[in-house]
Coordinates of C-alpha atoms (C1' of nucleotides) in Angstrom, one line a residue:
Chain A
M27 CA 13.9 -6.1 35.4
D28 CA 16.9 -4.0 36.3
E29 CA 15.7 -0.5 36.8
T30 CA 19.0 0.8 35.5
T31 CA 18.0 -0.1 32.0
I32 CA 18.3 3.2 30.4
I33 CA 16.2 2.6 27.3
P34 CA 13.0 1.1 28.6
A35 CA 12.1 -2.1 26.9
N36 CA 8.8 -0.3 26.7
P37 CA 6.7 -3.4 27.1
K38 CA 3.3 -1.9 26.8
G39 CA 4.0 1.7 26.1
A40 CA 3.2 3.3 22.8
P41 CA 5.8 2.9 20.0
L42 CA 8.0 6.0 19.9
S43 CA 9.1 5.8 16.4
V44 CA 8.0 4.3 13.1
D45 CA 10.6 1.6 13.4
D46 CA 9.3 0.9 16.9
F47 CA 5.8 0.7 15.4
R48 CA 6.8 -1.8 12.8
T49 CA 8.5 -4.0 15.3
R50 CA 5.5 -4.0 17.6
L51 CA 3.2 -4.7 14.7
A52 CA 5.3 -7.7 13.7
E53 CA 5.3 -8.9 17.2
I54 CA 1.6 -8.8 17.9
S55 CA 0.3 -9.8 14.5
A56 CA 1.3 -13.4 15.0
D57 CA -2.0 -14.3 16.7
L58 CA -4.8 -11.9 16.3
P59 CA -8.5 -12.4 15.9
R60 CA -10.0 -11.8 12.5
R61 CA -10.9 -8.1 12.5
L62 CA -7.8 -7.1 14.2
R63 CA -5.7 -9.0 11.8
Q64 CA -7.4 -7.2 8.9
C65 CA -6.4 -4.0 10.6
A66 CA -2.8 -5.1 11.1
D67 CA -2.5 -6.3 7.5
F68 CA -4.0 -3.2 6.0
V69 CA -1.9 -0.9 8.2
A70 CA 1.2 -2.8 7.4
A71 CA 0.6 -2.4 3.7
N72 CA -0.5 1.2 4.0
T73 CA 1.5 2.7 6.8
D74 CA 2.1 5.8 4.8
R75 CA -1.6 6.6 4.7
I76 CA -2.0 6.8 8.4
A77 CA -0.8 10.3 8.6
V78 CA -3.3 11.7 6.2
S79 CA -6.4 9.6 6.8
T80 CA -9.3 9.5 9.3
V81 CA -10.3 6.5 11.3
A82 CA -13.3 6.1 9.0
E83 CA -11.2 6.1 5.9
L84 CA -8.8 3.5 7.1
A85 CA -11.6 1.4 8.4
V86 CA -13.1 1.4 4.9
G87 CA -9.8 0.4 3.5
A88 CA -9.3 -2.4 5.9
D89 CA -12.9 -3.4 5.5
V90 CA -13.7 -3.2 9.2
P91 CA -15.9 -1.0 11.4
P92 CA -14.2 2.0 12.9
S93 CA -14.4 0.6 16.3
A94 CA -12.3 -2.3 15.3
L95 CA -9.6 0.1 14.2
M96 CA -9.8 1.8 17.6
R97 CA -9.2 -1.5 19.3
F98 CA -6.3 -2.1 17.0
C99 CA -4.7 1.2 18.0
Q100 CA -5.1 0.3 21.7
I101 CA -3.5 -3.1 21.4
M102 CA -0.6 -1.4 19.6
G103 CA -0.1 0.5 22.8
F104 CA -1.6 3.8 21.9
S105 CA -4.4 5.5 23.9
G106 CA -6.3 5.8 20.7
F107 CA -6.1 6.7 17.0
S108 CA -5.2 10.3 17.5
E109 CA -2.1 9.3 19.4
M110 CA -1.1 6.8 16.8
Q111 CA -1.6 9.3 14.0
R112 CA 0.5 11.9 15.8
L113 CA 3.5 9.6 15.5
F114 CA 3.1 9.4 11.8
R115 CA 2.3 13.1 11.3
E116 CA 5.4 14.1 13.1
A117 CA 7.5 11.6 11.1
Y118 CA 5.8 12.7 7.9
S119 CA 8.1 13.9 5.3
P120 CA 6.4 14.0 2.0
G121 CA 7.7 13.2 -1.4
W122 CA 9.8 10.2 -1.0
P123 CA 12.7 10.8 -3.2
D124 CA 11.3 10.3 -6.6
Y125 CA 12.0 7.2 -8.5
S126 CA 15.1 8.3 -10.4
T127 CA 16.7 10.1 -7.5
R128 CA 16.2 7.1 -5.3
L129 CA 17.7 4.8 -7.9
K130 CA 20.7 7.0 -8.1
N131 CA 21.0 6.8 -4.3
L132 CA 20.8 3.1 -4.4
K133 CA 23.6 2.9 -7.0
E134 CA 25.8 5.2 -5.0
E135 CA 26.1 2.5 -2.4
G136 CA 29.0 1.4 -4.6
A137 CA 29.4 -0.9 -7.5
G138 CA 28.6 -4.5 -6.6
S139 CA 26.8 -3.7 -3.4
P140 CA 23.4 -5.3 -3.0
S141 CA 21.6 -2.0 -3.3
A142 CA 23.4 -1.1 -6.5
L143 CA 22.5 -4.4 -7.9
L144 CA 18.9 -4.0 -6.9
A145 CA 18.8 -0.6 -8.7
E146 CA 20.1 -2.2 -11.8
F147 CA 17.6 -5.0 -11.8
I148 CA 14.8 -2.7 -11.1
E149 CA 15.8 -0.6 -14.0
A150 CA 16.2 -3.6 -16.2
G151 CA 12.8 -4.7 -15.3
R152 CA 11.2 -1.4 -16.0
L153 CA 12.9 -1.1 -19.4
S154 CA 11.7 -4.5 -20.3
L155 CA 8.1 -3.7 -19.4
E156 CA 8.3 -0.5 -21.3
A157 CA 9.7 -2.2 -24.4
L158 CA 6.9 -4.8 -24.1
A159 CA 4.3 -2.2 -24.0
K160 CA 5.7 -0.7 -27.2
T161 CA 6.2 -3.9 -29.1
A162 CA 3.5 -6.3 -28.1
D163 CA 1.9 -7.9 -31.0
E164 CA -1.8 -8.0 -30.3
V165 CA -2.7 -10.2 -33.2
A166 CA -0.3 -12.9 -32.2
L167 CA -1.4 -12.6 -28.6
G168 CA -5.0 -13.0 -29.6
R169 CA -4.3 -16.0 -31.8
S170 CA -2.4 -17.7 -29.0
V171 CA -5.3 -17.2 -26.6
G172 CA -7.6 -18.6 -29.1
L173 CA -5.6 -21.7 -29.6
L174 CA -5.1 -22.4 -25.9
A175 CA -8.7 -21.6 -25.0
A176 CA -9.9 -24.2 -27.6
A177 CA -7.6 -26.9 -26.2
Q178 CA -8.7 -29.6 -23.8
T179 CA -5.6 -29.8 -21.7
I180 CA -2.8 -27.2 -22.0
H181 CA 0.7 -28.6 -21.7
V182 CA 3.3 -26.2 -20.5
I183 CA 7.0 -26.6 -20.9
G184 CA 9.9 -24.3 -20.0
L185 CA 13.2 -25.3 -18.5
R186 CA 16.2 -23.7 -16.9
R187 CA 15.8 -19.9 -17.0
A188 CA 12.3 -20.3 -18.4
F189 CA 11.2 -22.7 -15.7
P190 CA 10.0 -20.0 -13.3
V191 CA 7.7 -18.8 -16.0
A192 CA 6.4 -22.3 -16.7
T193 CA 5.7 -22.9 -13.0
Y194 CA 3.9 -19.6 -12.7
L195 CA 1.7 -20.4 -15.6
A196 CA 0.9 -23.8 -14.1
Y197 CA 0.0 -22.0 -10.9
V198 CA -2.3 -19.5 -12.6
F199 CA -4.0 -22.2 -14.7
E200 CA -4.7 -24.2 -11.6
K201 CA -6.2 -21.2 -9.8
M202 CA -8.4 -20.6 -12.8
A203 CA -9.4 -24.3 -13.0
V204 CA -8.0 -24.6 -16.5
P205 CA -6.8 -28.2 -17.1
A206 CA -3.0 -27.9 -17.5
M207 CA 0.0 -30.0 -17.1
L208 CA 3.5 -28.9 -16.4
H209 CA 6.3 -30.8 -18.0
D210 CA 9.0 -30.3 -15.5
G211 CA 11.5 -33.0 -16.4
V212 CA 11.5 -34.4 -12.9
G213 CA 13.2 -37.8 -12.9
K214 CA 14.0 -37.3 -16.6
L215 CA 10.5 -38.7 -17.1
D216 CA 9.2 -37.6 -20.4
H217 CA 5.5 -37.2 -20.5
R218 CA 5.1 -36.6 -24.2
F219 CA 2.5 -39.3 -24.5
A220 CA 0.3 -37.3 -22.1
M221 CA -0.4 -35.0 -25.0
R222 CA -3.6 -36.2 -26.6
P223 CA -5.4 -35.0 -29.7
G224 CA -7.3 -31.9 -28.8
D225 CA -4.6 -30.7 -26.4
A226 CA -2.2 -27.8 -27.0
L227 CA 1.4 -27.1 -26.1
L228 CA 2.6 -23.8 -24.6
A229 CA 6.4 -23.8 -25.0
I230 CA 8.7 -21.3 -23.4
T231 CA 12.4 -20.9 -24.2
F232 CA 15.0 -18.2 -24.6
A233 CA 18.5 -18.3 -26.0
P234 CA 20.4 -20.5 -25.5
Y235 CA 17.4 -22.6 -26.4
S236 CA 16.7 -25.7 -24.4
E237 CA 16.9 -29.0 -26.4
E238 CA 14.1 -30.7 -24.4
T239 CA 11.7 -27.9 -25.0
L240 CA 12.4 -27.9 -28.7
A241 CA 12.0 -31.7 -28.8
L242 CA 8.6 -31.6 -27.2
A243 CA 7.4 -28.9 -29.5
Q244 CA 8.6 -30.9 -32.5
D245 CA 6.8 -33.9 -31.1
A246 CA 3.5 -31.9 -30.6
K247 CA 3.8 -30.4 -34.1
S248 CA 4.4 -33.7 -35.8
R249 CA 1.3 -35.1 -34.1
G250 CA -0.8 -32.1 -35.3
L251 CA -1.2 -30.4 -32.0
P252 CA -1.2 -26.6 -31.9
V253 CA 1.9 -25.2 -30.4
V254 CA 2.1 -21.7 -28.9
A255 CA 5.6 -20.2 -28.4
L256 CA 6.7 -17.7 -25.8
T257 CA 10.2 -16.8 -26.8
D258 CA 12.7 -14.0 -27.2
R259 CA 12.8 -13.3 -30.9
M260 CA 11.5 -14.3 -34.2
T261 CA 14.7 -16.1 -35.1
S262 CA 14.2 -18.5 -32.2
P263 CA 14.2 -22.2 -33.4
L264 CA 10.9 -22.5 -31.7
V265 CA 9.2 -20.3 -34.3
R266 CA 9.1 -22.7 -37.1
L267 CA 7.6 -25.4 -34.8
S268 CA 4.8 -23.1 -33.7
D269 CA 1.3 -22.0 -34.8
A270 CA 1.4 -18.8 -32.8
V271 CA 4.4 -16.9 -31.5
V272 CA 4.6 -14.4 -28.8
T273 CA 7.9 -12.6 -28.4
V274 CA 9.0 -10.7 -25.3
P275 CA 11.8 -8.2 -25.3
E276 CA 13.7 -8.6 -22.1
V277 CA 16.6 -6.5 -21.0
D278 CA 19.4 -8.6 -19.5
F279 CA 21.6 -7.4 -16.8
G280 CA 24.7 -9.4 -16.7
A281 CA 23.9 -13.0 -17.4
F282 CA 20.4 -12.8 -15.9
R283 CA 17.0 -11.9 -17.3
S284 CA 14.8 -9.7 -15.2
L285 CA 11.8 -11.8 -16.3
S286 CA 9.4 -8.9 -15.6
A287 CA 8.2 -8.6 -19.2
T288 CA 8.1 -12.3 -19.7
I289 CA 5.9 -12.9 -16.6
A290 CA 3.6 -10.0 -17.4
M291 CA 3.1 -11.6 -20.8
A292 CA 2.6 -15.1 -19.4
I293 CA 0.1 -14.0 -16.8
S294 CA -1.9 -12.0 -19.4
L295 CA -2.0 -15.1 -21.6
A296 CA -3.1 -17.3 -18.8
V297 CA -5.8 -15.0 -17.5
A298 CA -7.1 -14.3 -21.0
V299 CA -7.3 -18.0 -21.6
G300 CA -9.0 -18.6 -18.3
S301 CA -11.7 -16.0 -18.9
A302 CA -12.2 -17.1 -22.5
R303 CA -13.0 -20.5 -21.2
G304 CA -15.6 -19.1 -18.9
Chain B
M15 CA -22.6 41.1 -11.4
D16 CA -24.7 39.3 -14.0
E17 CA -27.0 37.1 -12.0
T18 CA -27.2 34.6 -14.8
T19 CA -23.7 33.5 -14.0
I20 CA -24.5 30.2 -12.3
I21 CA -21.0 28.8 -12.0
P22 CA -18.6 31.7 -11.6
A23 CA -16.7 30.8 -14.8
N24 CA -14.1 29.6 -12.3
P25 CA -11.5 32.2 -13.2
K26 CA -10.6 32.0 -9.5
G27 CA -11.6 28.3 -9.1
A28 CA -9.8 26.1 -6.7
P29 CA -6.3 24.9 -7.9
L30 CA -6.6 21.3 -9.1
S31 CA -3.0 20.2 -8.5
V32 CA -0.1 21.1 -6.3
D33 CA 1.5 22.8 -9.3
D34 CA -1.6 24.8 -9.9
F35 CA -1.5 25.7 -6.2
R36 CA 2.0 27.1 -6.4
T37 CA 1.2 29.1 -9.5
R38 CA -1.8 30.7 -7.9
L39 CA 0.2 31.4 -4.7
A40 CA 2.9 33.2 -6.7
E41 CA 0.3 35.2 -8.6
I42 CA -1.6 36.5 -5.6
S43 CA 1.1 37.0 -3.1
A44 CA 2.3 40.1 -4.9
D45 CA 0.0 42.4 -3.1
L46 CA -1.6 41.1 0.0
P47 CA -2.4 42.7 3.3
R48 CA -0.3 41.9 6.3
R49 CA -1.9 38.8 7.8
L50 CA -2.6 37.2 4.5
R51 CA 0.9 37.8 3.5
Q52 CA 2.1 36.0 6.6
C53 CA -0.1 33.1 5.7
A54 CA 1.2 33.0 2.1
D55 CA 4.8 33.1 3.3
F56 CA 4.3 30.4 5.8
V57 CA 2.4 28.2 3.5
A58 CA 5.0 28.7 0.7
A59 CA 7.7 27.6 3.1
N60 CA 5.8 24.7 4.6
T61 CA 3.6 23.4 1.8
D62 CA 4.3 19.9 2.9
R63 CA 2.8 20.4 6.3
I64 CA -0.6 21.2 5.0
A65 CA -1.6 17.6 4.6
V66 CA -0.9 16.7 8.2
S67 CA -1.8 19.8 10.1
T68 CA -4.9 21.5 11.5
V69 CA -5.9 25.0 10.9
A70 CA -5.0 25.9 14.4
E71 CA -1.5 24.4 14.0
L72 CA -0.8 26.2 10.8
A73 CA -2.1 29.4 12.3
V74 CA 0.3 29.2 15.2
G75 CA 3.1 28.5 12.7
A76 CA 2.2 31.5 10.6
D77 CA 1.6 33.5 13.8
V78 CA -1.9 34.6 12.8
P79 CA -5.3 33.8 14.2
P80 CA -7.1 30.8 12.6
S81 CA -9.7 33.0 10.9
A82 CA -6.9 34.7 8.9
L83 CA -5.9 31.3 7.6
M84 CA -9.5 30.6 6.6
R85 CA -9.6 33.8 4.6
F86 CA -6.3 32.8 3.0
C87 CA -7.8 29.5 1.9
Q88 CA -10.7 31.4 0.3
I89 CA -8.5 33.9 -1.4
M90 CA -6.7 30.9 -2.9
G91 CA -10.0 29.8 -4.4
F92 CA -10.9 27.0 -2.0
S93 CA -14.2 26.9 -0.2
G94 CA -12.3 26.5 3.0
F95 CA -9.4 24.8 4.7
S96 CA -10.7 21.3 4.3
E97 CA -10.9 21.6 0.6
M98 CA -7.4 22.9 0.4
Q99 CA -6.1 20.1 2.6
R100 CA -7.8 17.5 0.5
L101 CA -5.7 18.5 -2.4
F102 CA -2.5 17.8 -0.5
R103 CA -3.7 14.6 1.0
E104 CA -4.7 13.2 -2.3
A105 CA -1.6 14.3 -4.0
Y106 CA 0.5 12.6 -1.4
S107 CA -1.1 9.2 -1.4
P108 CA -1.3 8.4 -5.1
G109 CA -3.3 5.4 -4.1
W110 CA -2.6 2.2 -5.8
P111 CA -5.3 1.2 -8.2
D112 CA -7.7 -1.3 -6.8
Y113 CA -6.8 -4.1 -9.2
S114 CA -9.1 -6.8 -7.8
T115 CA -12.2 -4.8 -8.6
R116 CA -10.7 -3.7 -11.9
L117 CA -10.1 -7.2 -12.9
K118 CA -13.6 -8.2 -11.9
N119 CA -14.9 -5.4 -14.1
L120 CA -12.9 -6.4 -17.0
K121 CA -14.3 -9.9 -16.7
E122 CA -17.8 -8.9 -16.2
E123 CA -17.8 -6.5 -19.2
G124 CA -16.3 -9.3 -21.2
A125 CA -14.0 -6.6 -22.4
G126 CA -11.1 -8.5 -21.0
S127 CA -9.2 -8.6 -24.3
P128 CA -5.8 -10.0 -24.0
S129 CA -4.1 -6.8 -24.9
A130 CA -6.1 -4.9 -22.3
L131 CA -5.0 -7.4 -19.7
L132 CA -1.5 -7.2 -20.8
A133 CA -1.6 -3.4 -20.4
E134 CA -2.9 -3.8 -16.9
F135 CA -0.2 -6.3 -15.9
I136 CA 2.5 -4.2 -17.4
E137 CA 1.2 -1.3 -15.3
A138 CA 1.1 -3.4 -12.2
G139 CA 4.6 -4.5 -12.8
R140 CA 5.9 -1.0 -13.3
L141 CA 4.1 0.3 -10.1
S142 CA 5.6 -2.6 -8.2
L143 CA 9.1 -1.9 -9.3
E144 CA 8.8 1.8 -8.6
A145 CA 7.4 1.1 -5.1
L146 CA 10.3 -1.3 -4.5
A147 CA 12.8 1.4 -5.5
K148 CA 11.2 3.8 -3.1
T149 CA 10.8 1.5 -0.1
A150 CA 13.7 -1.0 -0.3
D151 CA 15.4 -1.4 3.0
E152 CA 19.1 -1.4 2.2
V153 CA 20.1 -2.4 5.7
A154 CA 17.9 -5.5 5.7
L155 CA 19.1 -6.4 2.3
G156 CA 22.7 -6.1 3.4
R157 CA 22.1 -8.2 6.4
S158 CA 20.4 -10.9 4.4
V159 CA 23.3 -11.1 1.9
G160 CA 25.7 -11.4 4.8
L161 CA 23.9 -14.3 6.4
L162 CA 23.6 -16.2 3.1
A163 CA 27.1 -15.5 2.0
A164 CA 28.4 -17.0 5.2
A165 CA 26.4 -20.2 4.9
Q166 CA 27.8 -23.4 3.5
T167 CA 24.7 -24.6 1.7
I168 CA 21.8 -22.3 1.0
H169 CA 18.4 -24.0 1.3
V170 CA 15.6 -22.3 -0.7
I171 CA 11.9 -22.8 -0.2
G172 CA 8.9 -21.1 -1.8
L173 CA 5.8 -22.9 -2.8
R174 CA 2.6 -22.1 -4.8
R175 CA 2.8 -18.5 -6.0
A176 CA 6.3 -18.2 -4.5
F177 CA 7.5 -21.2 -6.3
P178 CA 8.6 -19.4 -9.5
V179 CA 10.8 -17.2 -7.4
A180 CA 12.3 -20.1 -5.6
T181 CA 13.1 -21.9 -8.9
Y182 CA 14.6 -18.8 -10.3
L183 CA 16.8 -18.4 -7.2
A184 CA 17.9 -22.0 -7.6
Y185 CA 18.8 -21.4 -11.2
V186 CA 20.8 -18.3 -10.4
F187 CA 22.7 -19.9 -7.5
E188 CA 23.6 -22.8 -9.8
K189 CA 24.9 -20.5 -12.5
M190 CA 27.0 -18.8 -9.9
A191 CA 28.3 -22.1 -8.5
V192 CA 26.8 -21.3 -5.1
P193 CA 25.9 -24.5 -3.2
A194 CA 22.1 -24.3 -3.0
M195 CA 19.3 -26.8 -2.6
L196 CA 15.7 -26.2 -3.7
H197 CA 13.1 -27.7 -1.4
D198 CA 10.3 -28.2 -3.9
G199 CA 8.1 -30.7 -2.1
V200 CA 8.2 -33.2 -5.0
G201 CA 6.8 -36.5 -3.9
K202 CA 5.9 -35.0 -0.5
L203 CA 9.5 -35.7 0.4
D204 CA 10.6 -33.5 3.2
H205 CA 14.3 -32.8 3.0
R206 CA 14.5 -31.0 6.3
F207 CA 17.4 -33.1 7.5
A208 CA 19.5 -31.9 4.6
M209 CA 19.9 -28.7 6.5
R210 CA 23.1 -29.1 8.4
P211 CA 24.8 -26.8 10.9
G212 CA 26.5 -24.0 9.0
D213 CA 23.7 -23.9 6.4
A214 CA 21.1 -21.2 6.0
L215 CA 17.5 -21.1 4.8
L216 CA 16.0 -18.6 2.4
A217 CA 12.3 -18.8 2.8
I218 CA 9.8 -17.1 0.5
T219 CA 6.1 -16.8 1.1
F220 CA 3.2 -14.3 0.5
A221 CA -0.3 -14.1 1.9
P222 CA -1.9 -16.6 2.2
Y223 CA 1.2 -18.0 3.7
S224 CA 2.2 -21.5 2.9
E225 CA 2.2 -23.9 5.9
E226 CA 5.1 -26.0 4.6
T227 CA 7.3 -23.0 4.2
L228 CA 6.6 -21.8 7.7
A229 CA 7.2 -25.3 9.1
L230 CA 10.6 -25.5 7.4
A231 CA 11.5 -22.1 8.7
Q232 CA 10.4 -23.1 12.2
D233 CA 12.6 -26.2 11.9
A234 CA 15.6 -24.2 10.8
K235 CA 15.2 -21.7 13.5
S236 CA 14.8 -24.2 16.3
R237 CA 18.0 -25.8 15.1
G238 CA 19.8 -22.5 15.2
L239 CA 20.3 -22.0 11.5
P240 CA 19.9 -18.5 10.2
V241 CA 16.7 -17.8 8.3
V242 CA 16.3 -15.1 5.7
A243 CA 12.7 -14.2 4.8
L244 CA 11.5 -12.8 1.5
T245 CA 7.9 -11.9 2.1
D246 CA 5.2 -9.3 1.5
R247 CA 4.9 -7.4 4.7
M248 CA 6.2 -7.1 8.2
T249 CA 3.0 -8.8 9.6
S250 CA 3.9 -12.0 7.8
P251 CA 4.1 -14.9 10.2
L252 CA 7.5 -15.6 8.7
V253 CA 8.9 -12.5 10.3
R254 CA 9.2 -13.9 13.8
L255 CA 11.0 -17.0 12.5
S256 CA 13.6 -15.0 10.7
D257 CA 17.0 -13.4 11.3
A258 CA 16.7 -11.0 8.4
V259 CA 13.6 -9.9 6.6
V260 CA 13.3 -8.4 3.1
T261 CA 9.9 -7.2 2.2
V262 CA 8.7 -6.5 -1.3
P263 CA 5.7 -4.4 -2.2
E264 CA 3.8 -6.0 -5.0
V265 CA 0.7 -4.8 -6.7
D266 CA -1.8 -7.7 -6.9
F267 CA -3.9 -7.9 -9.9
G268 CA -6.9 -10.0 -8.9
A269 CA -5.5 -13.1 -7.4
F270 CA -2.2 -12.8 -9.2
R271 CA 1.0 -11.1 -8.3
S272 CA 3.0 -9.4 -11.0
L273 CA 6.1 -10.8 -9.4
S274 CA 8.3 -8.1 -11.1
A275 CA 9.4 -6.6 -7.8
T276 CA 9.8 -9.9 -6.1
I277 CA 12.0 -11.3 -8.9
A278 CA 14.1 -8.1 -9.0
M279 CA 14.7 -8.4 -5.3
A280 CA 15.4 -12.1 -5.5
I281 CA 17.9 -11.8 -8.3
S282 CA 19.7 -9.0 -6.6
L283 CA 20.0 -11.0 -3.4
A284 CA 21.3 -14.0 -5.3
V285 CA 23.8 -12.1 -7.4
A286 CA 25.1 -10.2 -4.3
V287 CA 25.5 -13.4 -2.4
G288 CA 27.3 -15.0 -5.4
S289 CA 29.8 -12.2 -5.7
A290 CA 30.3 -11.9 -1.9
R291 CA 31.4 -15.5 -2.0
G292 CA 34.1 -14.9 -4.5
Chain C
dG6 C1' -23.6 -29.2 24.3
dC7 C1' -23.6 -25.8 27.8
dA8 C1' -21.3 -22.0 30.4
dT9 C1' -17.6 -18.6 30.1
dT10 C1' -14.8 -15.6 27.9
dT11 C1' -13.5 -13.0 24.0
dT12 C1' -14.6 -10.5 20.1
dT13 C1' -17.4 -7.7 17.4
dA14 C1' -20.8 -4.1 15.4
dG15 C1' -23.1 -0.1 15.6
dA16 C1' -25.3 3.4 18.0
dA17 C1' -24.5 7.1 21.4
dT18 C1' -21.4 10.4 23.0
dA19 C1' -17.4 13.4 23.7
dT20 C1' -14.0 15.9 21.6
dT21 C1' -11.6 18.2 18.3
dT22 C1' -11.6 21.0 14.4
dA23 C1' -13.4 24.0 10.8
dT24 C1' -16.1 27.7 9.7
dT25 C1' -18.9 31.9 10.2
dC26 C1' -20.1 36.2 12.1
dT27 C1' -19.7 40.7 14.2
dA28 C1' -17.7 44.3 16.4
dT29 C1' -13.3 46.6 16.1
dT30 C1' -9.2 48.2 14.0
dT31 C1' -6.6 49.5 10.2
dT32 C1' -5.9 51.3 5.7
dT33 C1' -7.2 54.1 1.7
dC34 C1' -8.3 58.0 -0.6
dC35 C1' -10.4 62.4 -1.1
Chain D
dG8 C1' -8.3 64.6 9.0
dG9 C1' -12.3 62.3 8.3
dA10 C1' -15.5 59.2 5.7
dA11 C1' -15.6 54.8 3.3
dA12 C1' -13.7 50.5 2.5
dA13 C1' -11.0 46.7 3.7
dA14 C1' -8.9 43.8 7.0
dT15 C1' -8.7 41.7 11.4
dA16 C1' -9.5 39.1 16.0
dG17 C1' -11.9 36.5 18.7
dA18 C1' -16.0 34.6 20.2
dA19 C1' -20.0 31.6 18.7
dT20 C1' -21.5 28.0 16.1
dA21 C1' -21.5 24.1 12.9
dA22 C1' -19.4 20.1 11.2
dA23 C1' -16.5 16.4 11.3
dT24 C1' -14.1 13.0 13.8
dA25 C1' -12.6 10.2 17.5
dT26 C1' -13.9 7.5 21.3
dT27 C1' -16.7 4.8 24.4
dC28 C1' -20.2 1.7 25.6
dT29 C1' -23.6 -2.1 25.3
dA30 C1' -25.9 -5.8 23.5
dA31 C1' -25.2 -9.5 20.4
dA32 C1' -22.3 -12.9 18.2
dA33 C1' -18.3 -16.0 18.1
dA34 C1' -15.0 -18.6 20.0
dT35 C1' -13.2 -21.3 23.7
dG36 C1' -13.0 -24.6 27.4
dC37 C1' -15.0 -28.1 30.1

DNA sequence: GCATTTTTAGAATATTTATTCTATTTTTCC
DNA sequence: GGAAAAATAGAATAAATATTCTAAAAATGC
């Protein structure tokens, strides 16, 4: 290498800044044996704790013996933990800007900038979650869980903007070994006849309500299957087709839902159903 | 003194919070002998350094011998320096709740009522959003938007737990008339050849990272297409395949992500790209 | 399936760091 | 100004903490 290189590529030297540290971490963590990988992952997720923790504490957090953490420090290029910690102690500036200050900073990037948008969506999500906490109807939620837990197969439908929620539910059900079927409309195939007596339908739709979802709910109802609705308000056309209705208040920003509250509700429903089933 | 006083009524007990600490400091520092006053002054002006400094370092800063600082700690009501430091270390790292054990407890106690679960998921979502606000990397976000806005077609991939995010992105891109293609793996069809020069890939994956997503990213990279990563940490294997990386801190509750922060980030990215395009 | 190399755990050790103690100095108050 | 009390410095010690080392376990290559 050309020795006139002013800033040394620092191939094996210790990282000199937190940024440097992150880069190095990303570089090496591609192929790492098990314990060292645990260290890397934990450190990546808890970088801020390094400055105020001992080797032993971090080791417990990463679920490795202290000596593994020492080896990790060394392959990161430090002589040991103390040297690594010094980097973070010097860079330590406590009290990240608190949540609201930070949001203001993000917004000040200028209207329409990615950061400003992010701030808006974060705020929308948080408002939605707070509203949900205040308005959640425990009785309706309990009844919904009961209906779904008693079903043989749970059919899930949610299209367009509700589709992400439906796919997440399908994922969670699968992880919990709950028999569930996602009606996704692929190939315009209509799997309504997959719904058998003893099954239940979980239908998700928000204004403007999706025709296909309403149609499937109608079908389930007319065949006497229990229908659980996850929708935006009690005036939703889904309500009169359903045996239990869970509503979720969601703050829209522009044309788009934050989905935070909806997903929190969906996941609670799914996990509750999963544990009710054993 | 009455020898029956077992616990000294704690009228001068240790401060229990940083606020408490400041109050106590203000109270006592009125009349203090010279060295202790130096300690008080220095500590008042450098409260934030307590968490990451040793007695010796602070003593040098306050220009007193270490033993003076020890006396100061005791005057403040602590048993010693370590106890005082603990207050500041704990106050700094608020420590995310350990949701996986909490969920296990909920299940084991059978007390996993749906509304209790909902409360937990709402909390997890809120924490995630706040963490996102605090840690969001505006530069990386800006770069990602730039890359995607310059692309002809945007290819989106995200499977399993990331699939809801991918589908939501596809929805938003469609609404904004941005040419985008969702690689959903339906029918095990691999649409890698749909990626043409001038296109870009937006890849989403969280631990445990999805093989297919990494493979597609690798493919895009080797063909020289820009890759934007939306992932959980800088140690993700996606990082070394990508030209821009956006990380999202998400509180996991048991095996499940709240997704609030991830979706907020995704939607911001999509809307920013949409408006950058016109 | 065996030999070689890498990785690991945990005990042993070295180092740093906190804390206490005592002789000395400074302050207080009569 | 001198006796009593309080405060101080610095050395001595105790405790916590980091670091190294070795035998054992995995992983790798042939």
